[in-house]
Amino acid sequence: MELQTPYFVIEEAVLQKYYDMLTDSLEKNWGNYLVGYSFKTNSLPWLVSFMKKQGAYAEVVSQDEYSLARYMGFRDDEIVYNGPYKSVESFRNVLMAGGYMNLDSQMELNWLIDLAKEYPEKHFYTGIRANFNLEQMCPGETTMGEMSGRFGFCYETGKLAQGIAAIKALPNVTLTGLHLHSSSKSRSVKVFRSIAQMACQLKREFDLKLSYVDLGGGYCGGMPGRPEYPDYFPAVAEELAKEFDPKQTKIIVEPGISMISKCTSFVTSVFDTRDIKGTRYVMTDGSRFNIDATMIKSSYFFEIEENRAYAAERPVMAEQVISGFTCMEVDRLFIHKDRQELVPGDKIVYENVGGYTMSLNPLFIQYFPAVYVKRGNEMIQVRKKWTPEEYVQGSVWEKE
Ligand SMILES: Cc1ncc(COP(=O)(O)O)c(C=O)c1O
């Protein structure tokens, strides 16, 4: 039976291949590691439970993500808690249970000080996020360039030193981890080598005894000619081994896009074509909002599946503007140049769309599309298309 487009498909075998590639490389190069799956990248319940079954912890960055992790069965000690927007209650729960807490700000440090005072008989373990000038180590590669990042305690201004000193002064708190996630455009091996070098430098400078070094996310995966998981960890391990012993210190990784992009596609159909002032518009039932909600992509990986029922000649057309279904003019995905005419019933299948796509989908004009998991030849629906029923849940209105 033909499935109703648009829909996302996750190929389970490819997902498993990437998960295994990551853990095999960590196992081989360091042996002591933890995967914290990045919820924000894609928190589809099926994916979250897949990761949980593999043994991953939940890497969350808000009260809602924390609540979802708990709802999906992660214990408080199976949470890696990052980001600037934690709630006090969830912050305390994770610390009380011995989960992985990476302090992002002075505000959170104050929460920790209060908690430690409130429970003087209990011992707490925390990590701290270092904000440092990765651009200096990898010129032209970072997302922020010369501008500072917004997250964590700044090394260069002395705030990190102050934060570390404040934690060390607490009698019932141990600083046990460093979090060093830094977003880069290049996602290069050099970026991760530099992050590992920084971990070593901070350990030496502040005389730290760490049970974990959290490298964060930001790896490449499934992009031809770009690094894969097995390329990163020999370099990371080579650097970390200069200061750390795998028996004492584990590596935490927080994979997101690298894990799920390659296995995920978005299947759309052409439903209409129109010519306006010499321009051919190809109207599809998928939208740029489904796969590029932040409007930053300039190209897509895609394949065309022609409608076999269409028997007429397909002339080659100089330009066809592939457009989404919404009423926004910006909803144009790409220009299909010097290709055969596309007609209703043709499918456009976008590849590498698993990261920051489903989680950034809006409820705009059409509700969330269905999601299938491809297991062998079977297509298993893991989310049904949203209808007004899901849309109105929790709403109140006066019925006539
Ligand atoms: C702290 C943290 N961990 C993990 C990730 C996941 O990164 P990616 O999807 O690039 O692997 C991000 C993304 O920005 C992040 O900020």
mmCIF file with all atom_site columns, C-alpha atoms in Angstrom, residues 101-265:
data_model
loop_
_atom_site.group_PDB
_atom_site.id
_atom_site.type_symbol
_atom_site.label_atom_id
_atom_site.label_alt_id
_atom_site.label_comp_id
_atom_site.label_asym_id
_atom_site.label_entity_id
_atom_site.label_seq_id
_atom_site.pdbx_PDB_ins_code
_atom_site.Cartn_x
_atom_site.Cartn_y
_atom_site.Cartn_z
_atom_site.occupancy
_atom_site.B_iso_or_equiv
_atom_site.pdbx_formal_charge
_atom_site.auth_seq_id
_atom_site.auth_comp_id
_atom_site.auth_asym_id
_atom_site.auth_atom_id
_atom_site.pdbx_PDB_model_num
ATOM 1   C CA . MET A 1 101 ? 25.116 18.243 36.147 1.00 0.00 ? 101 MET A CA 1
ATOM 2   C CA . ASN A 1 102 ? 27.026 20.755 34.066 1.00 0.00 ? 102 ASN A CA 1
ATOM 3   C CA . LEU A 1 103 ? 26.706 24.185 35.668 1.00 0.00 ? 103 LEU A CA 1
ATOM 4   C CA . ASP A 1 104 ? 26.162 26.856 33.072 1.00 0.00 ? 104 ASP A CA 1
ATOM 5   C CA . SER A 1 105 ? 26.079 30.077 35.108 1.00 0.00 ? 105 SER A CA 1
ATOM 6   C CA . GLN A 1 106 ? 26.586 31.864 38.410 1.00 0.00 ? 106 GLN A CA 1
ATOM 7   C CA . MET A 1 107 ? 22.829 31.557 38.979 1.00 0.00 ? 107 MET A CA 1
ATOM 8   C CA . GLU A 1 108 ? 23.118 27.764 38.939 1.00 0.00 ? 108 GLU A CA 1
ATOM 9   C CA . LEU A 1 109 ? 26.226 27.873 41.096 1.00 0.00 ? 109 LEU A CA 1
ATOM 10  C CA . ASN A 1 110 ? 24.147 29.791 43.663 1.00 0.00 ? 110 ASN A CA 1
ATOM 11  C CA . TRP A 1 111 ? 21.461 27.084 43.488 1.00 0.00 ? 111 TRP A CA 1
ATOM 12  C CA . LEU A 1 112 ? 24.152 24.502 44.170 1.00 0.00 ? 112 LEU A CA 1
ATOM 13  C CA . ILE A 1 113 ? 25.526 26.476 47.129 1.00 0.00 ? 113 ILE A CA 1
ATOM 14  C CA . ASP A 1 114 ? 22.004 26.664 48.609 1.00 0.00 ? 114 ASP A CA 1
ATOM 15  C CA . LEU A 1 115 ? 21.413 22.936 48.073 1.00 0.00 ? 115 LEU A CA 1
ATOM 16  C CA . ALA A 1 116 ? 24.744 21.964 49.621 1.00 0.00 ? 116 ALA A CA 1
ATOM 17  C CA . LYS A 1 117 ? 23.983 24.118 52.683 1.00 0.00 ? 117 LYS A CA 1
ATOM 18  C CA . GLU A 1 118 ? 20.525 22.636 52.998 1.00 0.00 ? 118 GLU A CA 1
ATOM 19  C CA . TYR A 1 119 ? 21.920 19.072 53.027 1.00 0.00 ? 119 TYR A CA 1
ATOM 20  C CA . PRO A 1 120 ? 25.238 19.337 54.893 1.00 0.00 ? 120 PRO A CA 1
ATOM 21  C CA . GLU A 1 121 ? 25.329 15.581 55.541 1.00 0.00 ? 121 GLU A CA 1
ATOM 22  C CA . LYS A 1 122 ? 25.045 14.731 51.827 1.00 0.00 ? 122 LYS A CA 1
ATOM 23  C CA . HIS A 1 123 ? 27.872 14.821 49.300 1.00 0.00 ? 123 HIS A CA 1
ATOM 24  C CA . PHE A 1 124 ? 27.258 16.305 45.845 1.00 0.00 ? 124 PHE A CA 1
ATOM 25  C CA . TYR A 1 125 ? 29.162 15.893 42.565 1.00 0.00 ? 125 TYR A CA 1
ATOM 26  C CA . THR A 1 126 ? 28.978 18.468 39.808 1.00 0.00 ? 126 THR A CA 1
ATOM 27  C CA . GLY A 1 127 ? 30.496 19.417 36.489 1.00 0.00 ? 127 GLY A CA 1
ATOM 28  C CA . ILE A 1 128 ? 31.033 22.873 35.082 1.00 0.00 ? 128 ILE A CA 1
ATOM 29  C CA . ARG A 1 129 ? 30.820 24.124 31.517 1.00 0.00 ? 129 ARG A CA 1
ATOM 30  C CA . ALA A 1 130 ? 33.927 25.927 30.293 1.00 0.00 ? 130 ALA A CA 1
ATOM 31  C CA . ASN A 1 131 ? 33.500 28.748 27.807 1.00 0.00 ? 131 ASN A CA 1
ATOM 32  C CA . PHE A 1 132 ? 36.827 29.187 26.030 1.00 0.00 ? 132 PHE A CA 1
ATOM 33  C CA . ASN A 1 133 ? 38.323 30.640 22.883 1.00 0.00 ? 133 ASN A CA 1
ATOM 34  C CA . LEU A 1 134 ? 38.244 27.673 20.536 1.00 0.00 ? 134 LEU A CA 1
ATOM 35  C CA . GLU A 1 135 ? 38.475 30.074 17.590 1.00 0.00 ? 135 GLU A CA 1
ATOM 36  C CA . GLN A 1 136 ? 42.034 30.905 18.616 1.00 0.00 ? 136 GLN A CA 1
ATOM 37  C CA . MET A 1 137 ? 42.924 27.214 18.447 1.00 0.00 ? 137 MET A CA 1
ATOM 38  C CA . CYS A 1 138 ? 40.984 26.544 15.221 1.00 0.00 ? 138 CYS A CA 1
ATOM 39  C CA . PRO A 1 139 ? 40.839 29.798 13.236 1.00 0.00 ? 139 PRO A CA 1
ATOM 40  C CA . GLY A 1 140 ? 37.806 30.144 10.994 1.00 0.00 ? 140 GLY A CA 1
ATOM 41  C CA . GLU A 1 141 ? 36.220 26.910 12.194 1.00 0.00 ? 141 GLU A CA 1
ATOM 42  C CA . THR A 1 142 ? 33.914 27.902 15.042 1.00 0.00 ? 142 THR A CA 1
ATOM 43  C CA . THR A 1 143 ? 30.310 29.047 14.820 1.00 0.00 ? 143 THR A CA 1
ATOM 44  C CA . MET A 1 144 ? 30.916 32.121 16.950 1.00 0.00 ? 144 MET A CA 1
ATOM 45  C CA . GLY A 1 145 ? 34.181 33.229 15.323 1.00 0.00 ? 145 GLY A CA 1
ATOM 46  C CA . GLU A 1 146 ? 35.840 36.018 17.309 1.00 0.00 ? 146 GLU A CA 1
ATOM 47  C CA . MET A 1 147 ? 32.661 36.688 19.282 1.00 0.00 ? 147 MET A CA 1
ATOM 48  C CA . SER A 1 148 ? 32.254 34.851 22.559 1.00 0.00 ? 148 SER A CA 1
ATOM 49  C CA . GLY A 1 149 ? 29.849 31.948 22.951 1.00 0.00 ? 149 GLY A CA 1
ATOM 50  C CA . ARG A 1 150 ? 26.924 32.477 25.358 1.00 0.00 ? 150 ARG A CA 1
ATOM 51  C CA . PHE A 1 151 ? 27.258 29.377 27.482 1.00 0.00 ? 151 PHE A CA 1
ATOM 52  C CA . GLY A 1 152 ? 29.231 28.401 30.548 1.00 0.00 ? 152 GLY A CA 1
ATOM 53  C CA . PHE A 1 153 ? 31.934 30.058 32.624 1.00 0.00 ? 153 PHE A CA 1
ATOM 54  C CA . CYS A 1 154 ? 34.457 32.073 30.616 1.00 0.00 ? 154 CYS A CA 1
ATOM 55  C CA . TYR A 1 155 ? 38.049 30.911 30.981 1.00 0.00 ? 155 TYR A CA 1
ATOM 56  C CA . GLU A 1 156 ? 39.708 33.984 29.537 1.00 0.00 ? 156 GLU A CA 1
ATOM 57  C CA . THR A 1 157 ? 37.942 36.481 31.836 1.00 0.00 ? 157 THR A CA 1
ATOM 58  C CA . GLY A 1 158 ? 38.671 34.477 34.996 1.00 0.00 ? 158 GLY A CA 1
ATOM 59  C CA . LYS A 1 159 ? 35.021 33.506 35.627 1.00 0.00 ? 159 LYS A CA 1
ATOM 60  C CA . LEU A 1 160 ? 35.838 29.830 35.234 1.00 0.00 ? 160 LEU A CA 1
ATOM 61  C CA . ALA A 1 161 ? 38.630 30.124 37.807 1.00 0.00 ? 161 ALA A CA 1
ATOM 62  C CA . GLN A 1 162 ? 36.210 31.855 40.195 1.00 0.00 ? 162 GLN A CA 1
ATOM 63  C CA . GLY A 1 163 ? 33.536 29.228 39.626 1.00 0.00 ? 163 GLY A CA 1
ATOM 64  C CA . ILE A 1 164 ? 35.975 26.385 40.227 1.00 0.00 ? 164 ILE A CA 1
ATOM 65  C CA . ALA A 1 165 ? 37.285 28.072 43.384 1.00 0.00 ? 165 ALA A CA 1
ATOM 66  C CA . ALA A 1 166 ? 33.734 28.554 44.679 1.00 0.00 ? 166 ALA A CA 1
ATOM 67  C CA . ILE A 1 167 ? 32.907 24.877 44.139 1.00 0.00 ? 167 ILE A CA 1
ATOM 68  C CA . LYS A 1 168 ? 36.154 23.736 45.754 1.00 0.00 ? 168 LYS A CA 1
ATOM 69  C CA . ALA A 1 169 ? 35.323 25.875 48.802 1.00 0.00 ? 169 ALA A CA 1
ATOM 70  C CA . LEU A 1 170 ? 32.130 23.894 49.440 1.00 0.00 ? 170 LEU A CA 1
ATOM 71  C CA . PRO A 1 171 ? 32.877 21.171 51.999 1.00 0.00 ? 171 PRO A CA 1
ATOM 72  C CA . ASN A 1 172 ? 30.297 18.702 50.670 1.00 0.00 ? 172 ASN A CA 1
ATOM 73  C CA . VAL A 1 173 ? 30.672 19.263 46.921 1.00 0.00 ? 173 VAL A CA 1
ATOM 74  C CA . THR A 1 174 ? 33.235 17.746 44.547 1.00 0.00 ? 174 THR A CA 1
ATOM 75  C CA . LEU A 1 175 ? 33.942 19.159 41.114 1.00 0.00 ? 175 LEU A CA 1
ATOM 76  C CA . THR A 1 176 ? 33.943 16.005 39.094 1.00 0.00 ? 176 THR A CA 1
ATOM 77  C CA . GLY A 1 177 ? 33.479 16.986 35.458 1.00 0.00 ? 177 GLY A CA 1
ATOM 78  C CA . LEU A 1 178 ? 34.287 19.482 32.738 1.00 0.00 ? 178 LEU A CA 1
ATOM 79  C CA . HIS A 1 179 ? 31.883 20.171 29.919 1.00 0.00 ? 179 HIS A CA 1
ATOM 80  C CA . LEU A 1 180 ? 33.495 21.644 26.830 1.00 0.00 ? 180 LEU A CA 1
ATOM 81  C CA . HIS A 1 181 ? 30.890 21.546 24.047 1.00 0.00 ? 181 HIS A CA 1
ATOM 82  C CA . SER A 1 182 ? 31.669 24.178 21.420 1.00 0.00 ? 182 SER A CA 1
ATOM 83  C CA . SER A 1 183 ? 29.768 24.518 18.176 1.00 0.00 ? 183 SER A CA 1
ATOM 84  C CA . SER A 1 184 ? 31.859 24.567 15.031 1.00 0.00 ? 184 SER A CA 1
ATOM 85  C CA . LYS A 1 185 ? 31.104 25.001 11.348 1.00 0.00 ? 185 LYS A CA 1
ATOM 86  C CA . SER A 1 186 ? 33.835 22.578 10.365 1.00 0.00 ? 186 SER A CA 1
ATOM 87  C CA . ARG A 1 187 ? 33.064 19.712 12.792 1.00 0.00 ? 187 ARG A CA 1
ATOM 88  C CA . SER A 1 188 ? 36.700 18.782 12.168 1.00 0.00 ? 188 SER A CA 1
ATOM 89  C CA . VAL A 1 189 ? 38.897 16.305 14.000 1.00 0.00 ? 189 VAL A CA 1
ATOM 90  C CA . LYS A 1 190 ? 41.097 19.287 14.891 1.00 0.00 ? 190 LYS A CA 1
ATOM 91  C CA . VAL A 1 191 ? 38.188 20.888 16.786 1.00 0.00 ? 191 VAL A CA 1
ATOM 92  C CA . PHE A 1 192 ? 37.862 17.793 18.976 1.00 0.00 ? 192 PHE A CA 1
ATOM 93  C CA . ARG A 1 193 ? 41.627 17.471 19.403 1.00 0.00 ? 193 ARG A CA 1
ATOM 94  C CA . SER A 1 194 ? 41.631 21.108 20.580 1.00 0.00 ? 194 SER A CA 1
ATOM 95  C CA . ILE A 1 195 ? 38.743 20.490 22.989 1.00 0.00 ? 195 ILE A CA 1
ATOM 96  C CA . ALA A 1 196 ? 40.714 17.563 24.464 1.00 0.00 ? 196 ALA A CA 1
ATOM 97  C CA . GLN A 1 197 ? 43.815 19.759 24.713 1.00 0.00 ? 197 GLN A CA 1
ATOM 98  C CA . MET A 1 198 ? 41.777 22.370 26.561 1.00 0.00 ? 198 MET A CA 1
ATOM 99  C CA . ALA A 1 199 ? 40.520 19.730 28.997 1.00 0.00 ? 199 ALA A CA 1
ATOM 100 C CA . CYS A 1 200 ? 44.152 18.833 29.728 1.00 0.00 ? 200 CYS A CA 1
ATOM 101 C CA . GLN A 1 201 ? 45.143 22.466 30.144 1.00 0.00 ? 201 GLN A CA 1
ATOM 102 C CA . LEU A 1 202 ? 42.297 23.136 32.589 1.00 0.00 ? 202 LEU A CA 1
ATOM 103 C CA . LYS A 1 203 ? 43.067 20.005 34.556 1.00 0.00 ? 203 LYS A CA 1
ATOM 104 C CA . ARG A 1 204 ? 46.706 21.083 34.966 1.00 0.00 ? 204 ARG A CA 1
ATOM 105 C CA . GLU A 1 205 ? 45.961 24.703 35.703 1.00 0.00 ? 205 GLU A CA 1
ATOM 106 C CA . PHE A 1 206 ? 43.256 24.068 38.292 1.00 0.00 ? 206 PHE A CA 1
ATOM 107 C CA . ASP A 1 207 ? 44.597 20.785 39.608 1.00 0.00 ? 207 ASP A CA 1
ATOM 108 C CA . LEU A 1 208 ? 41.345 18.954 38.878 1.00 0.00 ? 208 LEU A CA 1
ATOM 109 C CA . LYS A 1 209 ? 40.521 15.325 39.619 1.00 0.00 ? 209 LYS A CA 1
ATOM 110 C CA . LEU A 1 210 ? 37.827 14.527 37.114 1.00 0.00 ? 210 LEU A CA 1
ATOM 111 C CA . SER A 1 211 ? 35.609 11.532 36.738 1.00 0.00 ? 211 SER A CA 1
ATOM 112 C CA . TYR A 1 212 ? 34.433 12.796 33.358 1.00 0.00 ? 212 TYR A CA 1
ATOM 113 C CA . VAL A 1 213 ? 35.337 15.024 30.435 1.00 0.00 ? 213 VAL A CA 1
ATOM 114 C CA . ASP A 1 214 ? 32.224 15.877 28.445 1.00 0.00 ? 214 ASP A CA 1
ATOM 115 C CA . LEU A 1 215 ? 33.139 16.669 24.835 1.00 0.00 ? 215 LEU A CA 1
ATOM 116 C CA . GLY A 1 216 ? 29.557 17.588 23.914 1.00 0.00 ? 216 GLY A CA 1
ATOM 117 C CA . GLY A 1 217 ? 28.190 17.092 20.412 1.00 0.00 ? 217 GLY A CA 1
ATOM 118 C CA . GLY A 1 218 ? 29.042 18.573 17.048 1.00 0.00 ? 218 GLY A CA 1
ATOM 119 C CA . TYR A 1 219 ? 30.470 15.561 15.176 1.00 0.00 ? 219 TYR A CA 1
ATOM 120 C CA . CYS A 1 220 ? 30.001 14.819 11.496 1.00 0.00 ? 220 CYS A CA 1
ATOM 121 C CA . GLY A 1 221 ? 28.245 11.684 10.378 1.00 0.00 ? 221 GLY A CA 1
ATOM 122 C CA . GLY A 1 222 ? 27.310 10.314 6.985  1.00 0.00 ? 222 GLY A CA 1
ATOM 123 C CA . MET A 1 223 ? 28.681 13.196 4.943  1.00 0.00 ? 223 MET A CA 1
ATOM 124 C CA . PRO A 1 224 ? 30.890 12.072 2.045  1.00 0.00 ? 224 PRO A CA 1
ATOM 125 C CA . GLY A 1 225 ? 34.456 13.277 2.419  1.00 0.00 ? 225 GLY A CA 1
ATOM 126 C CA . ARG A 1 226 ? 33.920 14.455 6.002  1.00 0.00 ? 226 ARG A CA 1
ATOM 127 C CA . PRO A 1 227 ? 35.030 12.802 9.265  1.00 0.00 ? 227 PRO A CA 1
ATOM 128 C CA . GLU A 1 228 ? 33.124 9.911  10.837 1.00 0.00 ? 228 GLU A CA 1
ATOM 129 C CA . TYR A 1 229 ? 33.134 8.812  14.489 1.00 0.00 ? 229 TYR A CA 1
ATOM 130 C CA . PRO A 1 230 ? 36.216 6.558  14.102 1.00 0.00 ? 230 PRO A CA 1
ATOM 131 C CA . ASP A 1 231 ? 38.239 9.587  12.952 1.00 0.00 ? 231 ASP A CA 1
ATOM 132 C CA . TYR A 1 232 ? 37.635 11.641 16.105 1.00 0.00 ? 232 TYR A CA 1
ATOM 133 C CA . PHE A 1 233 ? 38.426 9.399  19.028 1.00 0.00 ? 233 PHE A CA 1
ATOM 134 C CA . PRO A 1 234 ? 42.004 8.371  18.247 1.00 0.00 ? 234 PRO A CA 1
ATOM 135 C CA . ALA A 1 235 ? 42.890 12.096 18.240 1.00 0.00 ? 235 ALA A CA 1
ATOM 136 C CA . VAL A 1 236 ? 40.846 12.815 21.386 1.00 0.00 ? 236 VAL A CA 1
ATOM 137 C CA . ALA A 1 237 ? 42.352 9.830  23.204 1.00 0.00 ? 237 ALA A CA 1
ATOM 138 C CA . GLU A 1 238 ? 45.892 10.758 22.174 1.00 0.00 ? 238 GLU A CA 1
ATOM 139 C CA . GLU A 1 239 ? 45.468 14.197 23.782 1.00 0.00 ? 239 GLU A CA 1
ATOM 140 C CA . LEU A 1 240 ? 43.494 13.145 26.850 1.00 0.00 ? 240 LEU A CA 1
ATOM 141 C CA . ALA A 1 241 ? 46.000 10.396 27.649 1.00 0.00 ? 241 ALA A CA 1
ATOM 142 C CA . LYS A 1 242 ? 48.565 13.113 28.387 1.00 0.00 ? 242 LYS A CA 1
ATOM 143 C CA . GLU A 1 243 ? 46.665 14.087 31.563 1.00 0.00 ? 243 GLU A CA 1
ATOM 144 C CA . PHE A 1 244 ? 43.916 11.538 32.177 1.00 0.00 ? 244 PHE A CA 1
ATOM 145 C CA . ASP A 1 245 ? 43.671 7.835  32.859 1.00 0.00 ? 245 ASP A CA 1
ATOM 146 C CA . PRO A 1 246 ? 40.671 6.018  31.333 1.00 0.00 ? 246 PRO A CA 1
ATOM 147 C CA . LYS A 1 247 ? 40.347 4.077  34.583 1.00 0.00 ? 247 LYS A CA 1
ATOM 148 C CA . GLN A 1 248 ? 39.528 7.277  36.458 1.00 0.00 ? 248 GLN A CA 1
ATOM 149 C CA . THR A 1 249 ? 38.008 9.550  33.840 1.00 0.00 ? 249 THR A CA 1
ATOM 150 C CA . LYS A 1 250 ? 35.285 8.767  31.367 1.00 0.00 ? 250 LYS A CA 1
ATOM 151 C CA . ILE A 1 251 ? 34.546 10.554 28.126 1.00 0.00 ? 251 ILE A CA 1
ATOM 152 C CA . ILE A 1 252 ? 30.965 11.759 27.737 1.00 0.00 ? 252 ILE A CA 1
ATOM 153 C CA . VAL A 1 253 ? 29.744 12.391 24.198 1.00 0.00 ? 253 VAL A CA 1
ATOM 154 C CA . GLU A 1 254 ? 26.466 14.044 23.305 1.00 0.00 ? 254 GLU A CA 1
ATOM 155 C CA . PRO A 1 255 ? 25.775 13.061 19.705 1.00 0.00 ? 255 PRO A CA 1
ATOM 156 C CA . GLY A 1 256 ? 22.871 14.651 17.916 1.00 0.00 ? 256 GLY A CA 1
ATOM 157 C CA . ILE A 1 257 ? 22.818 15.325 14.210 1.00 0.00 ? 257 ILE A CA 1
ATOM 158 C CA . SER A 1 258 ? 25.744 12.988 13.471 1.00 0.00 ? 258 SER A CA 1
ATOM 159 C CA . MET A 1 259 ? 23.749 10.035 14.801 1.00 0.00 ? 259 MET A CA 1
ATOM 160 C CA . ILE A 1 260 ? 20.400 10.531 13.158 1.00 0.00 ? 260 ILE A CA 1
ATOM 161 C CA . SER A 1 261 ? 20.799 12.523 9.983  1.00 0.00 ? 261 SER A CA 1
ATOM 162 C CA . LYS A 1 262 ? 21.994 9.742  7.760  1.00 0.00 ? 262 LYS A CA 1
ATOM 163 C CA . CYS A 1 263 ? 19.177 7.393  8.717  1.00 0.00 ? 263 CYS A CA 1
ATOM 164 C CA . THR A 1 264 ? 16.317 9.846  8.191  1.00 0.00 ? 264 THR A CA 1
ATOM 165 C CA . SER A 1 265 ? 14.501 10.986 5.028  1.00 0.00 ? 265 SER A CA 1
#
